[in-house]
mmCIF file of C-alpha atoms in Angstrom:
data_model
loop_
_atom_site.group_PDB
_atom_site.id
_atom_site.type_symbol
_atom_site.label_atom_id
_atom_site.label_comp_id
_atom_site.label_asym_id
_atom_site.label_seq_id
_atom_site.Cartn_x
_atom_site.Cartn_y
_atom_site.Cartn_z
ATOM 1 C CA UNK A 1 -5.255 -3.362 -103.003
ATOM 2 C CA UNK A 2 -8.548 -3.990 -103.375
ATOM 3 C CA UNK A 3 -10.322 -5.802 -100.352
ATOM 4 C CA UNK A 4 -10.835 -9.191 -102.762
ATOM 5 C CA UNK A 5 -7.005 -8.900 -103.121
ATOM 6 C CA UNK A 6 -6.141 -8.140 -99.710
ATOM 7 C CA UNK A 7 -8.063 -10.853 -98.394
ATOM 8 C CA UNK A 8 -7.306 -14.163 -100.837
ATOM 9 C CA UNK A 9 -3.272 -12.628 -100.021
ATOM 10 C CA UNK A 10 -3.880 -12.723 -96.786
ATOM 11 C CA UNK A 11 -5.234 -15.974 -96.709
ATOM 12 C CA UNK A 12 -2.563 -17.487 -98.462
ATOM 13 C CA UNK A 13 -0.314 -15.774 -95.812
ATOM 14 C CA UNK A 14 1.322 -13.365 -98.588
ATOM 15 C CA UNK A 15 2.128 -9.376 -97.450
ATOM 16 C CA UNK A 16 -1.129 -7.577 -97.909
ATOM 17 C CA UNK A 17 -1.208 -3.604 -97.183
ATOM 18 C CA UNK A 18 -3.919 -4.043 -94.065
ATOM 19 C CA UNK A 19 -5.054 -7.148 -91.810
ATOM 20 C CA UNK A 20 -8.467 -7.340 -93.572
ATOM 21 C CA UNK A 21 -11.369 -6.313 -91.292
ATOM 22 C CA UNK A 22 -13.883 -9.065 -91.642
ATOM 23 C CA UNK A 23 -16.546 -7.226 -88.632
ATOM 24 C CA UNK A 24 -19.854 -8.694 -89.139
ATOM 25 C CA UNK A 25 -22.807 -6.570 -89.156
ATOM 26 C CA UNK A 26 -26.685 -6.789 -89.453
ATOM 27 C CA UNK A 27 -28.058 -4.306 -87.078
ATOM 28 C CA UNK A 28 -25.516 -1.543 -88.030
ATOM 29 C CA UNK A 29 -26.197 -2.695 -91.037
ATOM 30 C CA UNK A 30 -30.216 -1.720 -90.880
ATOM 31 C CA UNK A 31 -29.072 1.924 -89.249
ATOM 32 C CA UNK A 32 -26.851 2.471 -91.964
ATOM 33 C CA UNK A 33 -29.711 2.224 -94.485
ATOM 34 C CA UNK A 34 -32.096 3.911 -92.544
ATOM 35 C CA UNK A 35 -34.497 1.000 -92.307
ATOM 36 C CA UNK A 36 -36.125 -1.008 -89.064
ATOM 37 C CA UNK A 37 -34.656 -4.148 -88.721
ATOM 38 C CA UNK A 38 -37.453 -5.852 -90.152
ATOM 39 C CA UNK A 39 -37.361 -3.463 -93.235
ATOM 40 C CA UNK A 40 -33.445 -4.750 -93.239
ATOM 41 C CA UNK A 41 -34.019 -8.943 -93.527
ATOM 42 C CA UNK A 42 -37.387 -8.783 -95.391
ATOM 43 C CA UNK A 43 -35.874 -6.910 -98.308
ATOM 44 C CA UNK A 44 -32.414 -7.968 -99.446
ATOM 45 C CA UNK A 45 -32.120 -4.056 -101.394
ATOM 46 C CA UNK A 46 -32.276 -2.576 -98.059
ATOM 47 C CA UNK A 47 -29.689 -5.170 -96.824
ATOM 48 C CA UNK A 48 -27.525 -4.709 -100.194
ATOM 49 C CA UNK A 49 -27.884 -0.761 -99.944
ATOM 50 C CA UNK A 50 -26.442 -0.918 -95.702
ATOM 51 C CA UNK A 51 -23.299 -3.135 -96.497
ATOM 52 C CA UNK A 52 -22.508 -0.948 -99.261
ATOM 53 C CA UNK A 53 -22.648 2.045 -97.062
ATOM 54 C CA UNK A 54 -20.848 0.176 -94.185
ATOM 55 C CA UNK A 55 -18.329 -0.870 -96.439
ATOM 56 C CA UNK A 56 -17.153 2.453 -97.736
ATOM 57 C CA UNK A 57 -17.727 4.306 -94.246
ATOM 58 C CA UNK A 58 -15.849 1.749 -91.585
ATOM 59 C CA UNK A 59 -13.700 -0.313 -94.186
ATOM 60 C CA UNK A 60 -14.865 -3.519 -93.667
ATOM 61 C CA UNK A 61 -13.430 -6.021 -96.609
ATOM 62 C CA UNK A 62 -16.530 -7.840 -97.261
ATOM 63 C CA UNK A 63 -19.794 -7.387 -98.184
ATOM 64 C CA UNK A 64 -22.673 -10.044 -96.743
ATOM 65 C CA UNK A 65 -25.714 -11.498 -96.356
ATOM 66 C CA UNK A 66 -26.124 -12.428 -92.764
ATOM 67 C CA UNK A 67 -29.073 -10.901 -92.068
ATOM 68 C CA UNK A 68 -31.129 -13.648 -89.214
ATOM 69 C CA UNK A 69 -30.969 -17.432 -88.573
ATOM 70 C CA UNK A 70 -34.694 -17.958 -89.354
ATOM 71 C CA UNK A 71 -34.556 -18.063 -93.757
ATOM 72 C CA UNK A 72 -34.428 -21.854 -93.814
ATOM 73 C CA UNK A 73 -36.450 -22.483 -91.143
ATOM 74 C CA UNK A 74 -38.981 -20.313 -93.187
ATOM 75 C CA UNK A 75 -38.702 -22.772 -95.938
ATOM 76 C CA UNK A 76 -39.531 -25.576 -93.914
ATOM 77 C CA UNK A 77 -42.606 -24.133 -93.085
ATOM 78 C CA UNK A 78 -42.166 -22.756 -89.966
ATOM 79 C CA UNK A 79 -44.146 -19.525 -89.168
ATOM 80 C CA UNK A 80 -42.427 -16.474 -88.394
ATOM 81 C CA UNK A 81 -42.835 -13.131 -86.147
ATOM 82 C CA UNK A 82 -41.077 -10.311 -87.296
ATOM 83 C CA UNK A 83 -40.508 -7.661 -84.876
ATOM 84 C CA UNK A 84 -39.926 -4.235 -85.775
ATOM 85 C CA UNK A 85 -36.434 -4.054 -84.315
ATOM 86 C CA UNK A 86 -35.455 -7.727 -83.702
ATOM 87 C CA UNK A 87 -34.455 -10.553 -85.235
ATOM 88 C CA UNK A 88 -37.256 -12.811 -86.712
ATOM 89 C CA UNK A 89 -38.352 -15.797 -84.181
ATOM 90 C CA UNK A 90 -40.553 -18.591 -84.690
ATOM 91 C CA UNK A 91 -42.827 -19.325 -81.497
ATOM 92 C CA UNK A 92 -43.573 -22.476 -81.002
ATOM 93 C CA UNK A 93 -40.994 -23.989 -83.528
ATOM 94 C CA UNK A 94 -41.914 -25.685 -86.015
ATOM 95 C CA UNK A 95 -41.130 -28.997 -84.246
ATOM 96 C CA UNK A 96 -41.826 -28.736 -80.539
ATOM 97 C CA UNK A 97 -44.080 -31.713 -80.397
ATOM 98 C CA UNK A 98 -41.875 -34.246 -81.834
ATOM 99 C CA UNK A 99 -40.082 -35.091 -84.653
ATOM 100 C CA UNK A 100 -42.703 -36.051 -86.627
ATOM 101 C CA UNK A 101 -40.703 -34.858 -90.025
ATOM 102 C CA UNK A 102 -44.394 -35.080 -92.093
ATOM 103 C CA UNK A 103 -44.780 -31.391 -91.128
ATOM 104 C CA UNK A 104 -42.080 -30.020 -93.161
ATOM 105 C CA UNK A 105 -41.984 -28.327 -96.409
ATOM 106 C CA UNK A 106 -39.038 -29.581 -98.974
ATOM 107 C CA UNK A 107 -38.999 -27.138 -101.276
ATOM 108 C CA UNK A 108 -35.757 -25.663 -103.561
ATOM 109 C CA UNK A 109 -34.981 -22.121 -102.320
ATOM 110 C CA UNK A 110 -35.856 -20.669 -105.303
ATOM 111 C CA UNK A 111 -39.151 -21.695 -103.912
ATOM 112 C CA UNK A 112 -39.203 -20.167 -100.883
ATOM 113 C CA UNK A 113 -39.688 -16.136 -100.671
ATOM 114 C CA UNK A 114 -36.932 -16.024 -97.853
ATOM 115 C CA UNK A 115 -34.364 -17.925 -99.108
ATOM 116 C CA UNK A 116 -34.895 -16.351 -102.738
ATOM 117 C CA UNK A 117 -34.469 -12.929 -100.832
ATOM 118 C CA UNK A 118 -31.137 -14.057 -99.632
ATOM 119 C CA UNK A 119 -29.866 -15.137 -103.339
ATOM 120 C CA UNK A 120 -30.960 -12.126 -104.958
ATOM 121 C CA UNK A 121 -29.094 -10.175 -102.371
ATOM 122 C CA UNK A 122 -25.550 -12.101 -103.009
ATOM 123 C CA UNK A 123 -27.014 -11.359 -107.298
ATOM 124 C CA UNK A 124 -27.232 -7.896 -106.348
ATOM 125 C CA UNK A 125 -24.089 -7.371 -104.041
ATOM 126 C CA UNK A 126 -21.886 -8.961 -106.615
ATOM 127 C CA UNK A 127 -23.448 -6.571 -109.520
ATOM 128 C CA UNK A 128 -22.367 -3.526 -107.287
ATOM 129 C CA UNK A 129 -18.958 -4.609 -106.019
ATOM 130 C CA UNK A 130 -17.709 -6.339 -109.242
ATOM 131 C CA UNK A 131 -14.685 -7.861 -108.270
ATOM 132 C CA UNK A 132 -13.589 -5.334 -105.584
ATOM 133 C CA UNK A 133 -15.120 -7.159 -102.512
ATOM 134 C CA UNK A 134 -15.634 -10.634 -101.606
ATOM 135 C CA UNK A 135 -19.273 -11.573 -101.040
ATOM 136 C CA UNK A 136 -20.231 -13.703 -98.165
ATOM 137 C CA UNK A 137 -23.240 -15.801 -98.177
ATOM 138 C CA UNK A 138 -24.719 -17.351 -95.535
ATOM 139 C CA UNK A 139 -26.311 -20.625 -94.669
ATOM 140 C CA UNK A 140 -26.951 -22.265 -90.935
ATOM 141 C CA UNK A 141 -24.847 -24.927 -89.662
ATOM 142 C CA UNK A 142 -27.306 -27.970 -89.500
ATOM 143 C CA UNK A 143 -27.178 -28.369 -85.731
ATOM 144 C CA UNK A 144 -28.498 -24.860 -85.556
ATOM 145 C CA UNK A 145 -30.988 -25.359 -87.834
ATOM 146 C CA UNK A 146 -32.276 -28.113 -86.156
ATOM 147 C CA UNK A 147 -32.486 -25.906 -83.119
ATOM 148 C CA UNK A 148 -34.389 -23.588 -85.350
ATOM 149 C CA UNK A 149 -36.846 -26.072 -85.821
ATOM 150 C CA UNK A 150 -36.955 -28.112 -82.566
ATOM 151 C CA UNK A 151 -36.084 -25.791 -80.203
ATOM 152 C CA UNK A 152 -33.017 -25.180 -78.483
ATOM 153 C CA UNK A 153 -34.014 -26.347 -75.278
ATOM 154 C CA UNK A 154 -35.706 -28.994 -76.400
ATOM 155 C CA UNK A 155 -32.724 -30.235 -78.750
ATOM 156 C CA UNK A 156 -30.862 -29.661 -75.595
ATOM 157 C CA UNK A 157 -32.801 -32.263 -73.368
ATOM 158 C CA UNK A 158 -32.941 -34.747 -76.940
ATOM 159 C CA UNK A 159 -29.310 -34.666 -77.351
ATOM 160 C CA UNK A 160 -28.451 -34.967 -73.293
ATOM 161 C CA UNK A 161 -31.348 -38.303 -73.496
ATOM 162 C CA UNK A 162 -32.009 -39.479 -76.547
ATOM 163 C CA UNK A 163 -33.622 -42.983 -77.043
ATOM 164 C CA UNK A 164 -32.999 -45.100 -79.761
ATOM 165 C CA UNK A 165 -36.006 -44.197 -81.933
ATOM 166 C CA UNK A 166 -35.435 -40.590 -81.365
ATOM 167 C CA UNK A 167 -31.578 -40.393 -82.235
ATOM 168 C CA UNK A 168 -32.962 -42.339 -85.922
ATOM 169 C CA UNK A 169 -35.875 -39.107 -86.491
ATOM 170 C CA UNK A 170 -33.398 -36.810 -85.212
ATOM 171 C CA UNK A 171 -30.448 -37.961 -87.516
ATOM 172 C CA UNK A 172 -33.475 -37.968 -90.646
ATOM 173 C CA UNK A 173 -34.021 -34.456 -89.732
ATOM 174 C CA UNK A 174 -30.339 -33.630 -90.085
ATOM 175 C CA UNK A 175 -29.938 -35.630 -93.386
ATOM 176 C CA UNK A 176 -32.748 -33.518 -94.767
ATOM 177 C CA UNK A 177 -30.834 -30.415 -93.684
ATOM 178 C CA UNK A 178 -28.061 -30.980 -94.948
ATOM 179 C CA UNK A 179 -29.502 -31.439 -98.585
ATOM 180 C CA UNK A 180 -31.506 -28.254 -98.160
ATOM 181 C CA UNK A 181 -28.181 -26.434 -96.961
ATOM 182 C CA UNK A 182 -25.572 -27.922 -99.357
ATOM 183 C CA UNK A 183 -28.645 -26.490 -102.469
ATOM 184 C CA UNK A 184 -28.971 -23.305 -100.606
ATOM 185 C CA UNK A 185 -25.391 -22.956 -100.584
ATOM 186 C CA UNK A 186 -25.136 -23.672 -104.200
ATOM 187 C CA UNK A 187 -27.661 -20.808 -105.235
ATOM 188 C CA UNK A 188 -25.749 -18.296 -103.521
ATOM 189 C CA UNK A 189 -22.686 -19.437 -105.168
ATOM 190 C CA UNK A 190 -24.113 -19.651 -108.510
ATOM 191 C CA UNK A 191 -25.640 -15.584 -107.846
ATOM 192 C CA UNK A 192 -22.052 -14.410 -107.366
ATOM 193 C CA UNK A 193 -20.916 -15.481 -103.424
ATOM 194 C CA UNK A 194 -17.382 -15.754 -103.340
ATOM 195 C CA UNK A 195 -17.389 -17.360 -99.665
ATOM 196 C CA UNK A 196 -19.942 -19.380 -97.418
ATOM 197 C CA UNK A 197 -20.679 -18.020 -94.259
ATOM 198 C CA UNK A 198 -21.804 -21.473 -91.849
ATOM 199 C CA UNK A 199 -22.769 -20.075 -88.706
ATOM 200 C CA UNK A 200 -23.439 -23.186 -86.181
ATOM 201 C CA UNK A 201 -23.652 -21.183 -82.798
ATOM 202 C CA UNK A 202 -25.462 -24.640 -80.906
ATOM 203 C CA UNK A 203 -21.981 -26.358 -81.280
ATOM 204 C CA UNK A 204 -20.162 -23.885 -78.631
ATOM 205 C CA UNK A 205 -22.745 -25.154 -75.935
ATOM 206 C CA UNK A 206 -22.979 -29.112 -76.259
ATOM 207 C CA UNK A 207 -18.989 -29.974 -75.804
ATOM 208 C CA UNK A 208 -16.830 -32.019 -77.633
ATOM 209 C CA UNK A 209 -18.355 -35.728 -77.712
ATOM 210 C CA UNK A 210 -21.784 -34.354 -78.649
ATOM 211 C CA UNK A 211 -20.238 -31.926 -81.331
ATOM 212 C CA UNK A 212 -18.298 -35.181 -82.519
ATOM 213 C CA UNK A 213 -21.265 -37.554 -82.720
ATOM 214 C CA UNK A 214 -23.915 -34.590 -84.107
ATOM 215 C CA UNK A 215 -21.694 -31.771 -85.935
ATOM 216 C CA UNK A 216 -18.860 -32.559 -87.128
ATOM 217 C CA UNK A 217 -19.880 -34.450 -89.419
ATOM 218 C CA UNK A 218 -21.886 -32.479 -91.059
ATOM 219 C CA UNK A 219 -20.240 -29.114 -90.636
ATOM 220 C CA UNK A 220 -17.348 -31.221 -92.751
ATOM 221 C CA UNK A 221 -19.264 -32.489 -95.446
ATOM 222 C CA UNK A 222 -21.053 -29.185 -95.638
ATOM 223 C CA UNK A 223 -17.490 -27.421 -96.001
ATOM 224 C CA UNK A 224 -16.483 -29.913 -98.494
ATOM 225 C CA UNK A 225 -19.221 -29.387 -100.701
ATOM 226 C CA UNK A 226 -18.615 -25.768 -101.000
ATOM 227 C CA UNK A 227 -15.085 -26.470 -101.682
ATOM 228 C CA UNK A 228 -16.161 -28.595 -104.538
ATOM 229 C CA UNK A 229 -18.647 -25.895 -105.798
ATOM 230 C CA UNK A 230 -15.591 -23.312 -106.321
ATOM 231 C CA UNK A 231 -16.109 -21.133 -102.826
ATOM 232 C CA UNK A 232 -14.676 -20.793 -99.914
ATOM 233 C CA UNK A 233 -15.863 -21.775 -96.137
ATOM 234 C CA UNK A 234 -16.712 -19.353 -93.329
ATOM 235 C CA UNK A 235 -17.684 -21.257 -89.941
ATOM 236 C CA UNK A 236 -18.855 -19.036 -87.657
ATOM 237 C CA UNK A 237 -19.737 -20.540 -84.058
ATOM 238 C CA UNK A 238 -20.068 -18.149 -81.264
ATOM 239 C CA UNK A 239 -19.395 -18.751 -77.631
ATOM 240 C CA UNK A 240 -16.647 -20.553 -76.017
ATOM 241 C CA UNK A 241 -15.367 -23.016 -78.956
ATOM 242 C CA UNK A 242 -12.000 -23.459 -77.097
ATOM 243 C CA UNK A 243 -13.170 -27.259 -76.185
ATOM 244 C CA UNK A 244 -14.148 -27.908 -79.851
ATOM 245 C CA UNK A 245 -11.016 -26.365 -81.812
ATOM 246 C CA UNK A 246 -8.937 -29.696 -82.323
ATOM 247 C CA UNK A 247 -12.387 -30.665 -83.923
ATOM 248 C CA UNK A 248 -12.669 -27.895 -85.861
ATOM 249 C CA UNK A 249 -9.161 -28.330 -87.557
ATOM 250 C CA UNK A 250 -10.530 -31.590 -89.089
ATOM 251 C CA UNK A 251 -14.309 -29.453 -90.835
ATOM 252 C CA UNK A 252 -11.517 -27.559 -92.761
ATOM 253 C CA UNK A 253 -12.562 -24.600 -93.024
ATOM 254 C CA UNK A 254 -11.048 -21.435 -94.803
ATOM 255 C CA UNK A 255 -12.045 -19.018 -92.288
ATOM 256 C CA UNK A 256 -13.005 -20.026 -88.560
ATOM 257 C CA UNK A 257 -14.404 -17.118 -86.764
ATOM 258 C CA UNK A 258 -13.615 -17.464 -82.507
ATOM 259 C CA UNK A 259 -15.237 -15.239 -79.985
ATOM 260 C CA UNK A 260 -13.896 -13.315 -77.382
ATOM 261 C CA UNK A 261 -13.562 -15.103 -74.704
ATOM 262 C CA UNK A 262 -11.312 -18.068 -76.632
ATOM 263 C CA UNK A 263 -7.617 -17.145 -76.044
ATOM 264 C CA UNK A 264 -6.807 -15.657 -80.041
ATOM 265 C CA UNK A 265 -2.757 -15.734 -80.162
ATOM 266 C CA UNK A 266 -2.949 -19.563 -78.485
ATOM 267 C CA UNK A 267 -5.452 -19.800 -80.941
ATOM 268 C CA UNK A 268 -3.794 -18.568 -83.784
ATOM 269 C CA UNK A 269 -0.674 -20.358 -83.271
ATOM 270 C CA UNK A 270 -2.651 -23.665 -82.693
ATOM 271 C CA UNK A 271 -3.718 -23.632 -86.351
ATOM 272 C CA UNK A 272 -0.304 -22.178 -87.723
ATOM 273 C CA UNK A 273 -0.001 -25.349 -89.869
ATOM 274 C CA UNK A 274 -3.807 -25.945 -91.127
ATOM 275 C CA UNK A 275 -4.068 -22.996 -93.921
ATOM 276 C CA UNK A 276 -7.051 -22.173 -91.942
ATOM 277 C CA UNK A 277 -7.357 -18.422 -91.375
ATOM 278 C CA UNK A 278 -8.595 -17.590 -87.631
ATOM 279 C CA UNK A 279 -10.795 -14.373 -87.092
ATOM 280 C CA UNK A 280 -11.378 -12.110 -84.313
ATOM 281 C CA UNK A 281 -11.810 -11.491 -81.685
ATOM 282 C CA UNK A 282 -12.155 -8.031 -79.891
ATOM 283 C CA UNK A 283 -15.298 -7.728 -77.431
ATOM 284 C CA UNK A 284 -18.402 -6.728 -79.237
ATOM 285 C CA UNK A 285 -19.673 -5.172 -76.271
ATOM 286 C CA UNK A 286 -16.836 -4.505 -73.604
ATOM 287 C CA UNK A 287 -14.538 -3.350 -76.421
ATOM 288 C CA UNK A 288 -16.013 -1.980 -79.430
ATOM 289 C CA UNK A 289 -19.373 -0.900 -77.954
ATOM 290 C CA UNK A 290 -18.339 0.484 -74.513
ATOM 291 C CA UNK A 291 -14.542 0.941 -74.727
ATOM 292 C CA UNK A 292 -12.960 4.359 -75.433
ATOM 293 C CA UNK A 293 -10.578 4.658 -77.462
ATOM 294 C CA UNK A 294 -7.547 3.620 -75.594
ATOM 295 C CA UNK A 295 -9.051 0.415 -74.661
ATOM 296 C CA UNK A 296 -10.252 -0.147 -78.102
ATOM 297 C CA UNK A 297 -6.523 0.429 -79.678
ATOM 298 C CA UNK A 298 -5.200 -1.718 -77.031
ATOM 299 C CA UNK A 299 -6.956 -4.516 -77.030
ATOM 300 C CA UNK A 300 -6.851 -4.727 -81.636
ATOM 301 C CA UNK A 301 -3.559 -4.707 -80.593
ATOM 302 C CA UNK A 302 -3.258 -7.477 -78.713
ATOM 303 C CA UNK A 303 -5.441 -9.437 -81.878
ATOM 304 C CA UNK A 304 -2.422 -8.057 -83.980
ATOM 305 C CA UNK A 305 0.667 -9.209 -81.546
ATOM 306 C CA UNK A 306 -0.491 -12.445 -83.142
ATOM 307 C CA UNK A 307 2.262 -14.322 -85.007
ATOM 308 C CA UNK A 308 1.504 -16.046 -88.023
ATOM 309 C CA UNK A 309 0.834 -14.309 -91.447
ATOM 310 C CA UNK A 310 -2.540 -15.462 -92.406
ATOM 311 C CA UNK A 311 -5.565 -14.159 -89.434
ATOM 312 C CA UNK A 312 -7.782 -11.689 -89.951
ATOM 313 C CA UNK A 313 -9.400 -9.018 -87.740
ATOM 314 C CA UNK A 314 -12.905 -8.559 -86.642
ATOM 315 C CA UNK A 315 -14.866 -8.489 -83.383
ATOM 316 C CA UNK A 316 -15.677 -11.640 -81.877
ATOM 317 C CA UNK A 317 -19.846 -11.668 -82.974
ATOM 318 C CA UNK A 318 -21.590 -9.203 -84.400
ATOM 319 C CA UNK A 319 -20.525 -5.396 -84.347
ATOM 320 C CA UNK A 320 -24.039 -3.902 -82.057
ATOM 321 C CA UNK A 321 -25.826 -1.188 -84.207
ATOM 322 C CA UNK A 322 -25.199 1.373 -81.197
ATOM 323 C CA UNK A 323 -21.089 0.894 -81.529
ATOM 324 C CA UNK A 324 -19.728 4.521 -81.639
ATOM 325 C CA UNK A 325 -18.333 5.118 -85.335
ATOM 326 C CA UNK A 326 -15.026 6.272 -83.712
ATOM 327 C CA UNK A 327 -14.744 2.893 -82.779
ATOM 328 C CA UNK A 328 -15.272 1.149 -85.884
ATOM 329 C CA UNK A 329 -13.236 3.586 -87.471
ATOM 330 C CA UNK A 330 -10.394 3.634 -85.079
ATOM 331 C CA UNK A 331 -9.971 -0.148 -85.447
ATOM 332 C CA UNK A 332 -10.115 0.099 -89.130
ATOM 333 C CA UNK A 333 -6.973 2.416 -88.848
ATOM 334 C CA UNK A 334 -5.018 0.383 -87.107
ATOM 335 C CA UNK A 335 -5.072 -2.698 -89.534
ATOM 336 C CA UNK A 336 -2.943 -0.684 -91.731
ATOM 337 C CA UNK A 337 0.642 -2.419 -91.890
#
C-alpha cells in the first residue's frame, strides 16, 4: 500500500498492512536536509527536500508543512527574529499594548512572503509525492494565534479578567483570525494539501469553560470549513487535553493528535464511536529521544494494545532532531501488522 492508501483505510477503520506513522517533524526535518533551522522555515525547498528524505529513511506516511507557529503572525505585521537554530519569535508581539486591532495588516496570503512560502511548499510536496503520500498543511488554531499576537501571558491574564470592552476587541481579533485562517487554509488546499494540520497548543492550558467560551467555537467552524473545501482536519493541541476531550468530540475532527501524558487506550476507546482517528502518543523525549530500544518497543506497544481499528501512531509532539535513527526506525518496524 501506498501511505495515501494506508492511511484513508485506516481511517475508515478498514485492514491496512501497517498502523500509519504520522511522527511530526521540523527540526529532524532541517538535519535531514542539511540546513540551519532558519535555512529550514525561510525556504519551503529546503523544508520540501527534508520531509522527502525523512519520509523514505524513517517511514513516516505523510509529508508536511509544519515548519513554526509565527507565518500568520508574519502576515499581520508582526516583526520577526529568526535564530539560527530556533524557531522564529516575535519580541514584543505584535499586540502587547492593547488590542488596538488598527495595527494589523489584512492581507491574502498570497500577499504575504511567509504564508506564500508555506503554499508553495504543499505545490511542491504534492508535485513530488503524486498521489503516494498525503500532504499535511498547516494553519494555527485561532486561540494560538491570538497568543502569537498578544502574548501568551498576557492573553493569559485577559482571558482569567477580562472586562467587558476587552472581551468585544478580543472576540474582533478572533473574528479576523478566523477569516485569515479559513483563506490560508484554502490556498494550501487549492496547492495540493490533502489534510489540515490546526495546531491550537493554548487550549491544553486554559481548561474546559475557557476552551468552551474562546475555542471551541472556532476550532469547529474552522474544521467545518475545511470539510466543506474537500480536506480533511488535523487538530493538534499539545499538553494535557484530557480535561478538554468531551469538547473536542463536538470540533469533529478527522485526526486529533493527544500527547503523552493523556491516557491513549482510555482515550482511544472514548472516541470508538466518533470516526475520529486518535494519534500518538509515545514520549518525545523520555521515549523516543532517551529510551533504548527495549523501552522504545515497549512502550509503541502499549500505543498498539489499543482496541479499535482506526488510531494511528506517532509520538506525542514533535520527534527532537537529536532522536537516535534506531529509534525512529525501530518504531517504524513495529507498525507492521
Amino acid at each position: 500500500m501506498t501511505s495515501s492508501e494506508r492511511l484513508y483505510a485506516r481511517l475508515k477503520g478498514m485492514s491496512v498492512d501497517k498502523i500509519p506513522n504520522m511522527n511530526i517533524a521540523m527540526g529532524l526535518v532541517a538535519k535531514a536536509a542539511g540546513v540551519s533551522y532558519r535555512e529550514y522555515v525561510l525556504d519551503y525547498r529546503n523544508l520540501v527536500e527534508g520531509n522527502l528524505i525523512c519520509a523514505e529513511r524513517f517511514g513516516f506516511d505523510s509529508v508536511s508543512v509544519i515548519s513554526d507557529p509565527m507565518r500568520e503572525a508574519s502576515s499581520f505585521g508582526a516583526v520577526l527574529t529568526f535564530p539560527e537554530e530556533g524557531v522564529p519569535f516575535s519580541d514584543p508581539p505584535l499586540l502587547a499594548d492593547g488590542y488596538d486591532l488598527k495595527r494589523l495588516r489584512v492581507i491574502s496570503p498570497l500577499e504575504s512572503p511567509r504564508t506564500l512560502d508555506r503554499i508553495k511548499g504543499v505545490e511542491l510536496l504534492r508535485q513530488k509525492v503524486l498521489s503516494d503520500y498525503p500532504v499535511i498543511g498547516w494553519v494555527e488554531g485561532v486561540l494560538a494565534e491570538t497568543a502569537d499576537l498578544r502574548g501568551l501571558n498576557a492573553l493569559m491574564y485577559d482571558l482569567a479578567d477580562l472586562t467587558e470592552d476587552d472581551n468585544q476587541d478580543m472576540l474582533e481579533l478572533m473574528d479576523l483570525i478566523f477569516k485569515f485562517q479559513c483563506n490560508f487554509a484554502l490556498e494550501q488546499i487549492k496547492a495540493g494539501a490533502d489534510i489540515i494540520g490546526v495546531g491550537n497548543a493554548v487550549a491544553s492550558i486554559i481548561g474546559p469553560s475557557l476552551y468552551e467560551q474562546y475555542g471551541l467555537k472556532y476550532d469547529k467552524a474552522l474544521a467545518k470549513f475545511i470539510h466543506d473545501n474537500g480536506s480533511k482536519v488535523k487538530l493538534h493541541i499539545c499538553g494535557n487535553i484530557t480535561p478538554i476531550l468531551p469538547l473536542l468530540k463536538q470540533a469533529e475532527p478527522d485526526i486529533l493528535d493527544i500527547d503523552w501524558m493523556v491516557d491513549f487506550k482510555k482515550t482511544v476507546a472514548e472516541f470508538a464511536d466518533t470516526g475520529i482517528s486518535i494519534c500518538g502518543n509515545v514520549d518525545p523525549v523520555e521515549v523516543m529521544l532517551r529510551g533504548d530500544a527495549t523501552y522504545v518497543e515497549k512502550m509503541v506497544r502499549e500505543c498498539l494494545s489499543a482496541e479499535t481499528g482506526n488510531f494511528l501512531i506517532a509520538a506525542g509532539c514533535e520527534v527532537p532532531a537529536a532522536t537516535p535513527e534506531e529509534n525512529l526506525l525501530l518504531m517504524d518496524s513495529l507498525l507492521y501488522v
